[in-house]
PDB file of C-alpha atoms in Angstrom:
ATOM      1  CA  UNK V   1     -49.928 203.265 -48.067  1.00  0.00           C
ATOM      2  CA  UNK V   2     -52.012 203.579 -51.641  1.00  0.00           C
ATOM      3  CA  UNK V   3     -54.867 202.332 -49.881  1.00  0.00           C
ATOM      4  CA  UNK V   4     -54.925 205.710 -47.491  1.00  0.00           C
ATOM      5  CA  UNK V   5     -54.250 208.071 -49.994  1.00  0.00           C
ATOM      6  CA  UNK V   6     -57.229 206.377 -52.122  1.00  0.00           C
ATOM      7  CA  UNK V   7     -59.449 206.778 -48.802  1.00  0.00           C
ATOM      8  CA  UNK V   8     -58.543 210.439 -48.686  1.00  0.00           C
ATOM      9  CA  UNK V   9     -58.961 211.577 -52.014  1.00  0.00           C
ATOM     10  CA  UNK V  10     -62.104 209.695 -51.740  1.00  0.00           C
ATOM     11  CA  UNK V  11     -63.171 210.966 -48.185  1.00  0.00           C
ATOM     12  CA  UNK V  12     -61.485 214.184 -47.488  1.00  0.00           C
ATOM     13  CA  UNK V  13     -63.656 217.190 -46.270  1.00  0.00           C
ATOM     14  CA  UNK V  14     -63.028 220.922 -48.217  1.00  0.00           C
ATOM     15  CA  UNK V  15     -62.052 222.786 -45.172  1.00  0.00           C
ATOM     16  CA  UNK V  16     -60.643 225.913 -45.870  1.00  0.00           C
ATOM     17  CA  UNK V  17     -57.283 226.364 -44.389  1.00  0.00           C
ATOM     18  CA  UNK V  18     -56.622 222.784 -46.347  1.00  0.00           C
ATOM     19  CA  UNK V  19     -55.351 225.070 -49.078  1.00  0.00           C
ATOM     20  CA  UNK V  20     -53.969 227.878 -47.393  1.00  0.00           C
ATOM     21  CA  UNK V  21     -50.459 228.937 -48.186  1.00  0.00           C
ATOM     22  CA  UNK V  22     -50.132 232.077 -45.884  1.00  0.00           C
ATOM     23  CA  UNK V  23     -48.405 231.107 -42.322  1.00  0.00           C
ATOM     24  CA  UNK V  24     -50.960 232.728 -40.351  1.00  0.00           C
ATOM     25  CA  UNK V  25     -54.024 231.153 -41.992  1.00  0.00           C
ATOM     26  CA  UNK V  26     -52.407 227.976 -41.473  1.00  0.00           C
ATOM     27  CA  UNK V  27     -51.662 229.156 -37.559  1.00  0.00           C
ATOM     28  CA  UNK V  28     -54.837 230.438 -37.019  1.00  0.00           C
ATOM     29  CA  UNK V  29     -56.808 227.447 -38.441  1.00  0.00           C
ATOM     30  CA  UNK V  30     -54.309 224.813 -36.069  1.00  0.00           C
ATOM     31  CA  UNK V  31     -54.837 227.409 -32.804  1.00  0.00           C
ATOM     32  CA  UNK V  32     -58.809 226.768 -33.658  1.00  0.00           C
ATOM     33  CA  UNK V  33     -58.537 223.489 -34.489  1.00  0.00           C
ATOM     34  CA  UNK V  34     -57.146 222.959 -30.832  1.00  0.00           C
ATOM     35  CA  UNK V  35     -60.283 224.255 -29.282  1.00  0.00           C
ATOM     36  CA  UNK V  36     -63.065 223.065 -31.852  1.00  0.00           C
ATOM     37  CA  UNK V  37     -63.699 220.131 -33.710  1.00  0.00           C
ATOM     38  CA  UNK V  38     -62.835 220.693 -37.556  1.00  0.00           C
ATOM     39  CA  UNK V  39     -66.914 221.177 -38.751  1.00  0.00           C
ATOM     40  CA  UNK V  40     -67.452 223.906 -36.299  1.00  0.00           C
ATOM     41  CA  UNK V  41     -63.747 225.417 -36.588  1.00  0.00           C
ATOM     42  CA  UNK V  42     -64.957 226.713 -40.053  1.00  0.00           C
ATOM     43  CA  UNK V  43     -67.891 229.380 -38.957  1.00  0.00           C
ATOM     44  CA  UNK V  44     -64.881 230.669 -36.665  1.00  0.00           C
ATOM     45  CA  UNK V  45     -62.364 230.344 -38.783  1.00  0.00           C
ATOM     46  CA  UNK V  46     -63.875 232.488 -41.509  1.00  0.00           C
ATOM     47  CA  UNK V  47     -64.957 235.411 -38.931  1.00  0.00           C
ATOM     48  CA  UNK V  48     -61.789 235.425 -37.359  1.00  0.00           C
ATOM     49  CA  UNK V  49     -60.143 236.459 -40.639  1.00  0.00           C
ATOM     50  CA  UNK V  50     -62.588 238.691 -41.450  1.00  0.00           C
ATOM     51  CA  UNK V  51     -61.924 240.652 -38.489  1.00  0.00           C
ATOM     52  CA  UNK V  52     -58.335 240.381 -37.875  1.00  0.00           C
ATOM     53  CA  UNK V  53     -56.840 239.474 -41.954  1.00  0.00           C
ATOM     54  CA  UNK V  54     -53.196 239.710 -41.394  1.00  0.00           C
ATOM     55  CA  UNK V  55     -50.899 239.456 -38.433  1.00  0.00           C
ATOM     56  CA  UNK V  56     -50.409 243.274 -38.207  1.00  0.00           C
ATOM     57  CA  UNK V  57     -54.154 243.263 -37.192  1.00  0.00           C
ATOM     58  CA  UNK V  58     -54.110 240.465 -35.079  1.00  0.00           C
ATOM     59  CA  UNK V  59     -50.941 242.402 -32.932  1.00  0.00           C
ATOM     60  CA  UNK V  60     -52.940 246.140 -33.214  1.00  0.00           C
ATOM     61  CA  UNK V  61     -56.014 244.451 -31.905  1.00  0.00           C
ATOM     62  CA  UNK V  62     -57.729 244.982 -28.544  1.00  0.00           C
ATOM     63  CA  UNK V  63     -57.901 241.703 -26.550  1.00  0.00           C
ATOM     64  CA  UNK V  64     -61.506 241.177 -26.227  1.00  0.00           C
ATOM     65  CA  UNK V  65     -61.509 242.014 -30.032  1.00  0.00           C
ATOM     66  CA  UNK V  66     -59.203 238.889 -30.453  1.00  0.00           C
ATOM     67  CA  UNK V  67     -61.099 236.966 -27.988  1.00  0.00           C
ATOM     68  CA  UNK V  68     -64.668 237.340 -29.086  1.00  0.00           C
TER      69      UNK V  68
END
């Protein structure tokens, strides 16, 4: 087991959600993560919370606001 957790402090990528704390950054970045590989996930990742920061935005939000 000491030989993966060498790998990954060795190899690990700084994504963003990696440090997130707040229940919907870490639900938005796993809903993303099921569509896009991790690399990509970022760009959308990062605009998506832009636009819609909280989950009171996400619920007030028009649908084609959420899905573009």
């Amino acid at each position: 087991m000491n030989f993966f957790f060498a790998w990954y402090a060795k190899n690990r990528r700084n994504l963003p959600w990696r440090s997130a704390k707040d229940p919907y950054r870490i639900w938005i970045s796993e809903v993303i993560l099921l569509q896009t590989r991790a690399i990509q996930g970022i760009e959308y990742y990062n605009r998506f919370l832009r636009s819609l920061p909280d989950v009171e935005a996400l619920a007030s939000a028009r649908q084609e606001e959420v899905l573009k």
